[in-house]
Each structure stands twice: as C-alpha cells, then as structure tokens.
Coordinates of N, CA and C in Angstrom, one line a residue:
M1102 N 1.1 -1.2 -0.1 CA 0.4 0.0 -0.5 C 0.7 1.3 0.3
I1103 N 0.6 2.0 -0.7 CA 1.0 3.3 -0.1 C 0.1 4.6 0.0
V1104 N 1.2 5.1 1.0 CA 0.4 5.5 1.8 C 1.1 7.1 1.6
R1105 N -0.6 8.0 0.9 CA -0.6 9.3 -0.1 C 0.5 10.7 0.7
G1106 N 0.5 10.4 2.7 CA 1.0 11.5 2.8 C 2.4 11.5 2.4
G1107 N 3.4 10.1 2.2 CA 4.9 9.8 2.2 C 5.0 10.2 0.6
L1108 N 3.8 10.0 -0.1 CA 3.5 9.6 -1.5 C 4.3 11.4 -1.6
A1109 N 3.1 12.2 -1.0 CA 3.3 13.5 -1.6 C 4.8 14.3 -1.3
A1110 N 5.7 13.7 0.5 CA 6.5 14.2 0.4 C 7.6 13.9 -0.9
R1111 N 7.5 12.4 -1.3 CA 8.1 12.5 -2.6 C 7.7 12.7 -3.6
C1112 N 7.0 13.1 -3.7 CA 6.6 14.1 -5.1 C 6.9 15.1 -4.8
T1113 N 7.7 15.8 -3.8 CA 7.6 17.1 -4.0 C 9.3 17.2 -4.1
Q1114 N 10.6 15.9 -4.1 CA 11.5 15.7 -3.6 C 12.0 16.7 -5.3
A1115 N 13.3 16.7 -4.4 CA 14.1 17.2 -5.7 C 14.2 16.6 -7.0
A1116 N 14.7 17.1 -8.4 CA 14.2 16.2 -9.1 C 15.1 15.5 -9.8
G1117 N 16.3 15.5 -9.1 CA 16.5 13.8 -9.2 C 16.5 13.0 -9.0
V1118 N 15.4 13.1 -7.9 CA 14.4 11.9 -7.1 C 13.2 11.4 -8.0
T1119 N 13.2 10.4 -8.7 CA 11.6 10.3 -9.2 C 10.6 9.2 -8.8
P1120 N 9.9 8.6 -8.4 CA 8.5 7.6 -7.4 C 9.1 6.5 -8.1
S1121 N 9.3 5.7 -7.4 CA 10.0 3.6 -8.0 C 9.1 2.9 -9.0
S1122 N 8.1 3.9 -8.9 CA 7.0 2.7 -9.4 C 5.4 3.0 -10.5
M1123 N 5.0 2.4 -11.6 CA 4.4 2.8 -12.4 C 3.1 3.6 -11.7
A1124 N 3.2 3.1 -10.6 CA 1.3 3.2 -9.5 C 2.0 4.4 -8.8
E1125 N 3.3 4.7 -8.5 CA 3.2 6.3 -7.8 C 3.5 7.2 -8.6
R1126 N 4.0 7.0 -10.0 CA 3.8 7.8 -10.6 C 3.2 8.4 -11.0
S1127 N 1.7 7.6 -11.4 CA 0.2 7.8 -11.2 C -0.2 8.7 -10.3
L1128 N 0.1 7.8 -9.2 CA -0.4 9.0 -7.9 C 0.7 10.0 -7.7
C1129 N 1.7 10.2 -8.1 CA 2.1 11.9 -8.0 C 1.5 12.3 -9.3
K1130 N 1.2 11.9 -10.4 CA 0.0 13.2 -11.3 C -0.9 13.0 -10.7
E1131 N -2.0 12.7 -10.4 CA -3.2 13.0 -9.1 C -2.8 14.0 -8.1
E1132 N -1.3 13.8 -7.5 CA -1.0 14.4 -5.9 C -0.8 16.3 -6.4
R1133 N 0.1 16.4 -7.5 CA 0.6 17.5 -8.3 C -1.0 18.5 -9.2
M1134 N -2.4 17.7 -9.3 CA -3.3 17.9 -9.5 C -3.9 18.6 -8.8
F1135 N -4.0 17.9 -7.4 CA -5.4 18.1 -6.0 C -4.4 18.7 -5.7
R1136 N -2.8 19.3 -5.8 CA -2.1 20.3 -5.3 C -3.0 21.6 -6.5
G1137 N -2.7 21.6 -7.0 CA -3.1 22.9 -8.4 C -4.6 23.4 -8.1
F1138 N -5.6 22.1 -8.2 CA -6.4 22.7 -7.3 C -6.7 23.4 -6.4
A1139 N -5.8 22.8 -5.2 CA -6.9 22.9 -4.0 C -6.2 24.5 -4.4
K1140 N -5.1 25.5 -5.2 CA -4.2 26.5 -5.4 C -5.9 27.1 -5.6
V1141 N -5.7 26.3 -6.5 CA -7.3 27.5 -7.5 C -8.6 28.3 -6.5
L1142 N -8.4 26.8 -5.3 CA -9.6 27.1 -4.2 C -9.6 28.2 -3.4
V1143 N -8.1 28.1 -2.7 CA -8.0 29.2 -2.2 C -7.5 31.0 -2.3
L1144 N -7.8 30.5 -3.8 CA -6.9 31.2 -4.8 C -8.3 32.3 -4.7
G1145 N -9.3 31.4 -5.4 CA -11.3 31.6 -5.5 C -11.6 32.6 -4.5
A1146 N -11.3 31.6 -3.1 CA -12.2 32.3 -1.9 C -11.6 33.4 -1.8
T1147 N -10.4 33.6 -1.4 CA -9.4 34.9 -1.6 C -10.1 36.3 -2.5
V1148 N -10.3 36.0 -3.7 CA -11.2 37.0 -4.7 C -12.3 37.8 -4.0
V1149 N -13.1 36.5 -3.9 CA -14.5 36.1 -3.1 C -14.7 37.4 -1.8
A1150 N -13.9 37.3 -1.0 CA -13.6 37.8 -0.2 C -13.1 39.2 -0.3
A1151 N -12.1 39.5 -0.9 CA -11.7 41.0 -0.8 C -13.3 41.5 -2.3
L1152 N -13.8 41.5 -2.7 CA -14.4 41.6 -3.5 C -16.0 41.8 -2.8
A1153 N -16.1 41.0 -2.0 CA -17.1 40.8 -0.6 C -16.7 42.2 0.5
S1154 N -15.4 42.3 0.4 CA -15.1 43.2 1.5 C -15.3 44.8 0.9
A1155 N -14.5 45.2 -0.2 CA -14.8 46.7 -1.2 C -16.2 46.6 -1.2
S1156 N -16.8 45.8 -1.5 CA -18.5 46.0 -2.2 C -19.0 46.8 -0.9
K1157 N -18.5 46.0 0.3 CA -19.1 46.5 2.0 C -18.3 47.8 2.6
A1158 N -16.8 48.0 1.8 CA -16.8 49.4 2.5 C -17.2 50.8 1.3
S1159 N -18.0 50.3 -0.3 CA -17.9 51.2 -0.7 C -19.7 51.7 -0.2
A1160 N -20.7 50.3 0.1 CA -22.1 50.7 0.1 C -22.8 51.5 1.2
T1161 N -23.6 52.6 1.6 CA -23.4 53.1 2.9 C -25.2 52.4 2.9
N1162 N -25.3 53.1 4.5 CA -27.1 52.7 4.6 C -28.0 53.7 4.6
W1163 N -29.2 53.8 3.7 CA -29.6 53.8 4.2 C -30.8 54.1 5.8
T1164 N -31.4 54.7 6.3 CA -31.7 54.8 7.0 C -32.7 56.2 7.5
S1165 N -34.1 55.9 8.3 CA -34.5 57.1 9.0 C -35.3 56.6 10.0
N1166 N -36.1 58.1 10.5 CA -36.6 57.6 11.9 C -37.8 57.7 11.8
G1167 N -38.3 56.6 10.6 CA -39.5 56.2 10.7 C -39.7 55.0 11.2
S1168 N -41.3 54.1 11.4 CA -41.4 52.8 11.2 C -41.5 51.6 10.4
A1169 N -41.8 50.9 10.7 CA -41.7 49.5 9.2 C -43.0 49.5 8.9
P1170 N -44.1 49.5 9.1 CA -45.7 50.3 8.7 C -45.7 50.9 7.8
G1171 N -44.7 52.4 8.5 CA -44.7 53.7 7.8 C -45.7 54.6 8.6
T1172 N -44.6 55.7 9.4 CA -45.3 56.6 10.1 C -45.8 57.4 9.5
A1173 N -46.5 58.1 10.4 CA -47.8 59.2 9.1 C -47.1 60.6 9.5
F1174 N -46.9 61.5 8.3 CA -47.1 62.8 8.8 C -47.5 63.7 8.2
S1175 N -47.9 65.1 8.0 CA -49.1 66.0 7.1 C -48.0 67.1 6.4
A1176 N -48.6 68.0 5.8 CA -47.6 68.9 5.6 C -48.8 69.8 4.9
T1177 N -48.7 70.8 4.4 CA -49.5 72.0 3.8 C -48.7 72.5 2.5
A1178 N -49.2 73.5 1.6 CA -48.4 73.8 0.5 C -49.3 74.7 -0.1
P1179 N -48.2 76.4 -0.5 CA -49.2 77.2 -1.5 C -50.3 77.2 -2.2
A1180 N -50.6 78.2 -2.7 CA -51.7 77.9 -3.9 C -51.4 77.3 -4.9
T1181 N -51.7 76.4 -5.8 CA -51.6 75.5 -6.6 C -51.8 75.9 -8.2
R1182 N -51.1 76.2 -8.5 CA -51.9 76.5 -10.2 C -51.2 75.1 -11.0
F1183 N -52.2 74.6 -11.6 CA -51.6 73.3 -13.1 C -51.6 74.1 -14.3
E1184 N -50.7 73.4 -15.4 CA -50.5 74.8 -16.9 C -50.9 73.3 -18.0
F1185 N -51.4 73.5 -18.1 CA -51.1 72.4 -19.9 C -51.1 72.5 -20.7
H1186 N -49.7 72.5 -21.6 CA -49.9 73.3 -22.0 C -49.7 72.4 -23.9
V1187 N -51.2 72.2 -24.5 CA -51.8 72.0 -25.2 C -50.5 71.9 -26.4
T1188 N -50.8 71.1 -27.5 CA -49.8 71.4 -28.9 C -50.9 71.9 -30.0
N1189 N -52.1 71.2 -29.9 CA -52.9 71.1 -31.5 C -53.7 71.7 -30.7
P1190 N -54.2 73.3 -31.1 CA -53.8 74.3 -31.1 C -52.7 74.7 -30.3
S1191 N -51.9 74.7 -30.7 CA -51.4 75.4 -29.3 C -51.4 76.6 -28.4
H1192 N -52.1 76.4 -27.3 CA -52.3 77.7 -26.0 C -52.3 76.5 -24.5
L1193 N -52.4 77.2 -24.0 CA -52.3 77.0 -22.6 C -53.4 77.1 -22.0
V1194 N -53.7 75.9 -21.1 CA -55.5 75.9 -20.2 C -54.7 75.5 -18.6
G1195 N -54.7 77.2 -17.4 CA -54.4 77.2 -16.0 C -55.9 76.6 -15.1
V1196 N -55.4 76.5 -14.4 CA -56.2 75.5 -13.3 C -56.0 75.9 -11.7
A1197 N -56.1 76.7 -10.6 CA -55.5 77.4 -10.1 C -56.4 76.8 -7.8
C1198 N -55.2 75.9 -7.6 CA -55.9 76.1 -6.5 C -56.0 76.5 -5.4
T1199 N -57.0 76.7 -4.6 CA -56.4 77.6 -3.6 C -55.7 77.1 -2.5
G1200 N -56.4 75.8 -2.0 CA -55.8 74.7 -1.4 C -55.1 74.0 -0.9
T1201 N -54.1 73.3 0.0 CA -53.2 71.7 -0.9 C -52.6 71.9 0.3
T1202 N -52.6 70.1 0.5 CA -52.6 69.7 1.9 C -52.4 68.3 0.9
A1203 N -51.2 67.6 2.5 CA -50.7 66.2 1.6 C -50.6 66.1 3.1
T1204 N -50.5 64.3 3.1 CA -50.4 63.1 4.2 C -49.6 62.6 3.6
G1205 N -48.3 61.7 4.5 CA -47.7 60.7 3.9 C -47.3 59.8 5.0
R1206 N -46.4 58.5 4.8 CA -46.4 57.4 5.7 C -44.6 57.4 5.5
L1207 N -43.3 57.4 6.4 CA -42.2 57.7 6.8 C -42.1 56.0 6.1
L1208 N -41.1 55.5 6.0 CA -40.6 53.5 6.2 C -39.7 54.2 7.3
G1209 N -39.1 53.0 7.6 CA -37.7 53.0 8.0 C -37.7 51.5 10.0
P1210 N -37.5 51.8 10.5 CA -36.1 52.3 10.2 C -34.9 52.4 9.4
T1211 N -34.6 51.2 8.9 CA -33.8 50.8 8.8 C -34.0 50.9 6.7
G1212 N -33.2 51.1 5.6 CA -33.4 51.0 4.0 C -32.5 50.1 3.6
P1213 N -32.1 49.8 2.5 CA -31.0 49.5 1.4 C -29.5 49.4 2.1
I1214 N -28.8 48.7 1.9 CA -27.1 48.5 1.9 C -26.4 48.8 0.8
N1215 N -27.1 50.5 0.3 CA -25.9 50.7 -1.1 C -25.8 51.5 -1.3
T1216 N -25.3 52.1 -2.5 CA -25.0 53.2 -2.5 C -26.4 54.0 -4.1
G1217 N -27.0 53.5 -4.1 CA -28.1 54.1 -4.9 C -29.1 54.6 -3.9
A1218 N -30.5 54.1 -4.4 CA -31.7 54.3 -4.2 C -32.6 53.9 -2.7
W1219 N -32.8 54.9 -2.2 CA -34.2 54.3 -1.4 C -35.1 54.3 -2.2
N1220 N -36.3 53.3 -2.6 CA -36.9 53.3 -3.3 C -38.4 52.8 -2.7
G1221 N -39.0 54.1 -3.0 CA -40.8 53.6 -2.0 C -40.2 54.2 -0.7
V1222 N -39.5 55.3 -0.3 CA -39.2 55.3 1.3 C -40.1 55.9 2.3
A1223 N -40.9 56.4 1.3 CA -42.3 57.4 2.0 C -43.5 57.0 0.4
T1224 N -44.9 57.5 1.1 CA -45.5 57.7 0.7 C -45.9 59.6 0.7
L1225 N -46.9 59.5 -0.3 CA -47.2 61.4 -0.1 C -48.8 60.9 -1.2
R1226 N -49.8 61.3 -0.5 CA -50.4 61.8 -1.5 C -51.7 63.5 -1.3
P1227 N -51.4 63.7 -1.8 CA -51.3 65.7 -2.1 C -53.4 66.0 -2.0
S1228 N -53.5 66.5 -2.0 CA -55.2 67.0 -1.6 C -55.1 68.1 -2.8
Y1229 N -56.2 68.3 -3.2 CA -56.2 70.6 -4.1 C -57.8 70.2 -3.4
S1230 N -57.3 72.0 -3.4 CA -58.6 72.3 -2.7 C -59.1 73.7 -3.6
G1231 N -60.9 74.4 -3.7 CA -60.8 75.3 -4.3 C -60.2 75.7 -5.5
C1232 N -60.6 74.7 -6.4 CA -59.1 75.2 -8.0 C -60.4 75.1 -8.6
V1233 N -60.4 76.5 -9.3 CA -61.1 77.1 -10.3 C -59.9 77.3 -11.5
A1234 N -61.4 77.3 -12.4 CA -61.0 78.4 -14.1 C -62.3 78.6 -14.3
G1235 N -62.9 79.8 -14.0 CA -64.4 79.8 -14.9 C -65.2 79.3 -13.6
S1236 N -65.3 78.3 -12.8 CA -66.1 77.4 -12.3 C -65.8 76.3 -11.3
G1237 N -66.2 75.5 -10.6 CA -65.5 75.0 -9.8 C -65.2 74.0 -10.3
F1238 N -63.2 73.7 -10.2 CA -63.2 72.2 -10.6 C -63.1 71.4 -10.2
V1239 N -62.5 69.9 -10.2 CA -61.9 69.4 -8.9 C -60.8 68.2 -9.1
V1240 N -59.9 67.8 -8.3 CA -58.9 67.5 -8.9 C -58.1 66.2 -7.4
S1241 N -58.2 65.0 -7.7 CA -57.6 63.9 -7.5 C -57.0 62.9 -7.7
C1242 N -56.1 62.1 -6.4 CA -55.0 62.3 -6.7 C -54.7 60.9 -5.7
A1243 N -54.3 59.8 -6.7 CA -53.7 58.3 -6.0 C -52.5 58.5 -5.1
E1244 N -51.7 57.7 -4.5 CA -50.9 57.7 -3.3 C -49.6 58.0 -4.3
Q1245 N -48.8 58.8 -4.2 CA -47.5 58.6 -5.0 C -46.3 58.0 -4.1
Q1246 N -44.9 57.7 -4.4 CA -44.2 56.9 -4.2 C -43.5 58.2 -4.4
L1247 N -41.9 58.3 -2.8 CA -40.6 58.8 -2.8 C -39.8 57.9 -2.7
D1248 N -39.4 58.4 -3.6 CA -37.6 58.2 -3.7 C -36.7 58.9 -3.0
A1249 N -36.2 58.2 -2.5 CA -34.9 58.6 -2.0 C -33.0 58.6 -2.9
I1250 N -32.8 59.4 -4.2 CA -31.7 58.8 -4.6 C -30.4 59.5 -3.8
S1251 N -30.2 60.5 -3.1 CA -28.5 60.7 -3.0 C -29.0 62.1 -1.6
Q1252 N -28.0 62.1 -1.5 CA -27.9 62.8 -0.3 C -26.5 64.3 -0.5
A1253 N -26.6 65.4 0.0 CA -26.0 65.4 -0.1 C -26.0 66.8 1.3
G1254 N -25.1 66.5 2.2 CA -25.1 67.5 4.0 C -26.5 66.7 4.4
S1255 N -27.3 67.5 4.8 CA -28.8 66.9 5.1 C -29.8 67.3 3.9
V1256 N -29.4 68.0 2.5 CA -30.4 67.5 1.8 C -30.7 66.0 0.5
V1257 N -32.2 65.8 0.6 CA -31.9 64.7 0.1 C -33.0 64.8 -1.6
T1258 N -32.2 64.2 -2.2 CA -32.7 64.3 -4.1 C -32.9 63.4 -4.1
G1259 N -34.2 63.4 -4.3 CA -35.1 62.3 -4.8 C -36.0 62.5 -6.5
T1260 N -37.1 61.8 -6.1 CA -38.7 61.3 -7.1 C -39.5 61.6 -6.7
I1261 N -40.7 62.3 -7.0 CA -42.2 61.5 -6.8 C -42.7 61.0 -7.6
R1262 N -42.5 59.4 -7.6 CA -42.8 58.5 -8.3 C -44.5 58.5 -8.9
G1263 N -45.1 57.4 -9.9 CA -46.4 57.1 -10.3 C -47.4 58.2 -9.1
I1264 N -47.3 59.7 -10.4 CA -48.0 60.6 -10.1 C -49.6 60.2 -11.3
D1265 N -50.4 59.9 -9.7 CA -51.5 59.9 -11.0 C -53.3 60.1 -10.9
C1266 N -53.4 62.0 -11.2 CA -54.7 62.3 -10.8 C -55.7 62.9 -11.8
T1267 N -56.7 62.6 -11.2 CA -57.6 63.1 -12.3 C -58.4 64.4 -12.5
L1268 N -58.6 65.4 -13.2 CA -59.1 66.5 -13.3 C -60.4 66.5 -13.9
G1269 N -61.1 67.1 -12.8 CA -62.5 66.8 -13.4 C -62.9 68.5 -13.7
M1270 N -63.3 68.5 -15.6 CA -64.0 70.1 -15.4 C -65.1 70.2 -16.7
F1271 N -65.9 70.7 -16.2 CA -66.9 70.5 -17.3 C -67.1 69.7 -18.0
G1272 N -67.7 68.5 -17.2 CA -67.7 67.1 -17.3 C -66.5 66.7 -18.0
C1273 N -65.0 66.8 -18.0 CA -64.3 65.7 -19.2 C -63.7 65.7 -18.5
T1274 N -62.4 64.1 -17.9 CA -62.1 63.9 -17.3 C -60.2 64.2 -17.6
I1275 N -59.6 64.4 -16.9 CA -58.5 64.7 -17.3 C -57.3 63.8 -17.1
T1276 N -56.8 63.3 -16.8 CA -55.9 62.3 -16.9 C -54.6 62.5 -16.6
M1277 N -53.7 62.9 -15.3 CA -52.6 63.6 -15.6 C -51.6 62.1 -15.2
T1278 N -50.4 62.0 -15.7 CA -48.9 61.1 -14.9 C -47.9 61.3 -14.9
G1279 N -47.0 60.9 -14.5 CA -46.0 61.0 -14.3 C -45.0 61.1 -13.2
N1280 N -43.8 61.7 -13.2 CA -42.9 61.8 -11.9 C -42.3 62.9 -11.7
L1281 N -42.2 63.5 -10.9 CA -41.3 64.9 -10.7 C -40.5 64.9 -9.4
P1282 N -39.4 66.2 -10.0 CA -37.9 66.0 -8.9 C -38.4 66.5 -7.8
V1283 N -37.3 66.3 -6.1 CA -38.0 66.4 -5.3 C -36.6 66.5 -4.3
T1284 N -37.4 67.4 -3.6 CA -35.7 67.9 -2.4 C -36.4 68.1 -1.6
Y1285 N -35.6 66.9 -0.4 CA -35.6 67.8 1.3 C -35.0 68.1 1.9
N1286 N -35.1 69.2 2.6 CA -34.3 70.0 3.3 C -33.8 69.1 4.9
N1287 N -34.5 67.9 5.0 CA -34.8 66.7 6.4 C -34.9 67.5 7.6
V1288 N -36.3 68.7 7.9 CA -36.7 69.4 8.5 C -37.4 69.4 8.7
D1289 N -38.2 70.8 7.8 CA -39.6 70.5 7.6 C -40.3 70.8 5.7
L1290 N -39.2 71.4 5.3 CA -39.4 71.1 3.9 C -39.2 70.8 2.6
L1291 N -40.1 69.8 2.0 CA -40.3 69.2 0.7 C -40.9 70.3 -0.4
T1292 N -39.5 70.1 -1.6 CA -39.9 70.8 -3.2 C -39.9 70.0 -3.3
I1293 N -41.1 70.4 -4.4 CA -41.3 69.6 -5.8 C -41.3 70.0 -6.4
G1294 N -40.1 69.9 -7.6 CA -39.9 70.7 -9.4 C -41.6 70.4 -10.1
T1295 N -41.1 70.8 -11.0 CA -42.3 71.9 -12.1 C -43.0 70.6 -13.5
D1296 N -41.6 70.0 -13.2 CA -42.0 69.1 -14.6 C -41.8 68.1 -14.9
G1297 N -42.2 67.1 -15.3 CA -42.1 66.1 -15.6 C -43.7 64.8 -15.4
V1298 N -44.7 65.5 -15.9 CA -46.0 65.3 -15.9 C -46.9 65.5 -17.2
S1299 N -47.2 64.2 -17.8 CA -48.5 64.6 -19.4 C -49.5 64.4 -18.5
A1300 N -50.6 65.0 -19.9 CA -52.1 65.0 -19.0 C -52.7 64.7 -20.8
S1301 N -53.4 63.4 -20.4 CA -54.1 63.2 -22.1 C -56.1 62.8 -21.7
W1302 N -56.6 63.3 -22.6 CA -58.7 63.1 -22.5 C -58.8 62.7 -24.0
P1303 N -60.1 62.2 -23.9 CA -60.6 61.4 -24.7 C -61.0 62.9 -24.9
N1304 N -61.5 62.4 -26.8 CA -62.3 63.0 -27.6 C -63.7 63.2 -27.6
S1305 N -63.9 64.2 -26.6 CA -65.4 64.4 -26.3 C -65.8 65.3 -25.9
G1306 N -67.2 65.9 -26.7 CA -67.5 67.2 -26.5 C -67.3 68.1 -26.2
N1307 N -67.1 67.3 -24.0 CA -67.4 68.0 -23.2 C -65.4 68.3 -22.9
C1308 N -64.6 68.0 -23.8 CA -62.9 67.6 -23.3 C -63.1 68.7 -24.4
R1309 N -63.3 69.0 -24.7 CA -62.8 69.7 -26.9 C -63.7 71.3 -25.8
L1310 N -64.3 71.1 -25.3 CA -65.1 72.6 -25.0 C -63.3 72.2 -23.8
A1311 N -63.2 71.7 -22.8 CA -62.4 72.3 -21.5 C -61.4 72.7 -21.9
M1312 N -60.6 71.6 -23.0 CA -59.1 71.8 -23.0 C -59.0 72.5 -25.0
G1313 N -59.8 73.0 -25.8 CA -60.2 74.2 -26.4 C -59.6 73.1 -27.6
T1314 N -59.5 71.9 -27.2 CA -59.1 71.4 -29.0 C -60.1 71.0 -30.0
T1315 N -59.9 70.0 -30.9 CA -60.6 69.3 -31.6 C -61.6 68.0 -31.3
A1316 N -60.2 68.0 -30.6 CA -60.3 66.4 -30.8 C -59.4 66.2 -29.5
G1317 N -59.2 64.5 -29.1 CA -58.7 64.4 -27.6 C -58.0 64.6 -28.1
G1318 N -56.5 65.4 -26.8 CA -55.2 65.0 -26.9 C -54.4 65.3 -25.7
I1319 N -52.8 65.5 -26.2 CA -52.6 65.2 -24.8 C -51.7 66.8 -24.7
A1320 N -51.4 67.2 -23.8 CA -50.0 68.0 -23.5 C -49.5 68.2 -22.0
S1321 N -48.5 68.6 -21.7 CA -47.0 68.8 -20.9 C -47.7 69.5 -19.8
V1322 N -47.7 69.2 -19.0 CA -48.5 69.8 -17.6 C -47.1 70.8 -16.4
T1323 N -47.3 71.7 -16.3 CA -46.0 72.4 -14.6 C -47.3 72.8 -13.7
W1324 N -46.9 72.9 -13.3 CA -47.2 72.7 -11.8 C -46.5 73.6 -10.5
G1325 N -47.0 75.0 -9.9 CA -45.7 75.5 -8.9 C -47.1 76.6 -8.8
T1326 N -46.1 77.4 -7.8 CA -46.9 78.4 -7.3 C -46.8 80.0 -8.2
A1327 N -47.2 80.2 -9.5 CA -47.2 80.8 -10.5 C -47.8 80.8 -11.4
H1328 N -48.3 81.7 -11.4 CA -48.3 81.8 -13.9 C -47.3 82.2 -14.2
L1329 N -46.7 81.4 -16.1 CA -46.1 81.3 -16.8 C -44.8 81.0 -16.7
S1330 N -44.6 81.3 -15.0 CA -43.1 80.9 -14.2 C -43.0 80.3 -13.3
P1331 N -43.8 78.4 -13.6 CA -43.9 78.2 -12.4 C -42.7 78.0 -11.5
N1332 N -42.7 78.3 -10.2 CA -41.7 78.0 -9.6 C -42.0 76.3 -8.2
P1333 N -40.9 75.8 -8.0 CA -41.3 74.6 -7.5 C -42.0 74.8 -6.0
L1334 N -42.7 73.7 -5.7 CA -43.3 73.8 -4.9 C -43.2 73.4 -3.7
P1335 N -43.1 74.2 -2.4 CA -43.0 74.2 -1.2 C -44.0 73.7 -0.2
Y1336 N -44.3 72.5 0.1 CA -45.0 71.7 1.7 C -44.4 71.6 2.0
T1337 N -44.7 72.5 3.3 CA -44.2 72.5 5.3 C -45.2 71.2 5.7
V1338 N -43.9 71.3 6.6 CA -44.6 69.2 7.0 C -44.6 70.3 8.1
T1339 N -45.9 70.2 8.6 CA -47.1 70.9 9.7 C -47.1 69.8 11.1
S1340 N -47.3 67.9 11.2 CA -47.5 67.4 12.0 C -46.0 67.3 12.6
S1341 N -46.3 67.2 13.6 CA -45.2 66.6 15.1 C -44.4 65.9 15.2
F1342 N -44.8 64.5 14.2 CA -43.5 63.9 13.4 C -43.0 64.4 12.5
R1343 N -41.6 64.8 12.2 CA -40.5 65.3 11.1 C -39.9 64.0 10.5
P1344 N -39.8 64.2 9.6 CA -39.0 62.9 8.9 C -37.8 63.2 8.8
R1345 N -36.9 62.6 9.0 CA -35.5 62.4 9.2 C -35.1 60.9 7.6
I1346 N -34.0 61.2 7.1 CA -33.3 60.7 6.0 C -32.2 60.7 6.0
S1347 N -31.5 59.7 6.6 CA -30.0 59.4 5.8 C -29.6 58.4 5.4
H1348 N -28.1 59.4 4.4 CA -28.2 58.1 3.6 C -26.4 58.0 4.3
N1349 N -26.0 57.0 5.2 CA -24.8 57.1 6.0 C -23.8 55.5 5.9

C-alpha cells in the first residue's frame, strides 16, 4: 500500500528523485493535480472575500426615523396652479387651486445598504381644494411614492414617482401621470419640481370644450406657485412627526 502523505513528500523531492513505480508515478500525477486544484480554490476564496469587503466598504446604509409599517406625517403648500401646455392647437389652459395639503407615511428605520436609491422610502398623497378656472373643478390624486436617490449634507434629493391624478372640469376627465423631482431639507420643507408630468383626455364634446381642441389630445403639465413662470412647490411639514432620512 502506498501512503498518500509519504507519496506527497516523495513527489515534492528534488528533480533528481523520481517515484519508483508506475503506480507511484500515476499517484504523483494525481497529487500534482490535487495541489493545483487546491491553489485555485484558495485563490478563488481570496478574490471573493476581497470583492465582498470592497462592496461592503463602498456601500452605505439608508436609515430614517420612520417605522416598518410607516409613520404618518402631514404637510401644507401654497396655492397651486396647474398649467396644461396644449400642442394642437398650441395654447395654455390653467387651473388654480387655493388649498393644497398632503398626507404621507415614512418607512424605516433601516433601508437598503447600497450606493443607490431607497425606492419608496415614503408615500405622499396630495389633496387640492378651491380649484377654479371660471368654475369649480375637482382634482383627485392617488398615493404617490417618494424615492430618495442621494444626499448632500442634510438635503436629500429624489423623485415623486407614480403620479396619477385626474382633473374634472366641464364634464371632462383629464388624466395626469408622470414623475417629479423633489428635495427635502430633513427638517420641515419638501420642495417638488415643476416638470415631468403629462396629461391626456378623450375626444368628447365636453373635453373639446374644456381643453380648446377639436379632438382628444395630450399636453405637458407644469405646476407650481406662479403663472407662466412656475416655481417649485414647497410643502411645509405641519405634523409633530418630522421625517428624517439619512444615507451614511
């Protein structure tokens, strides 16, 4: 019987000493293959550990002062004006709403460990009242998602995603969908940008009258606090709970 441990020693002797039998030579070949395979395994494990360590070092953790099911907060904003930039024929349709509020929920306390976004860190549902454009209009919005994308100092930059609102006027239902940029100062001010939403309406008599078109159509939408020169819409947090989001 050939003992593998002793054979390993013989197989690693100086070049002038060779195994004494065909069986030893065969086993020596296996031994060399075994040692090579073992080196590959060690090298592979080392590379994987290094990559994992580098990934962990570069990734950072999103956190918040919210809870797992979502901690509720509320906010108010100045009067809001929706402006529909109709393309065919080219003209502007504006709708002003005197009352703007919002409710939301902040998730947490921990988010993803990465260098990218925390998608859906919060929800936001705006509510508009006193909407007029010659007569009373109604704006209704579904719940929207807030994605935190990056942080510089205390300011978090992100996106209000999944905007889905309807505007009812003159018996016409106009649908507004899209995303809007957002910043949050991590104290009490959530500022929503003006561009990124589009509108569409069907080819009905009421819609042709409301939107000044000869058929159904589409339009880009801006909304903010000023006519023809929209400013980002600032929401001030009014609840006792003030959302905090951090990427560190």
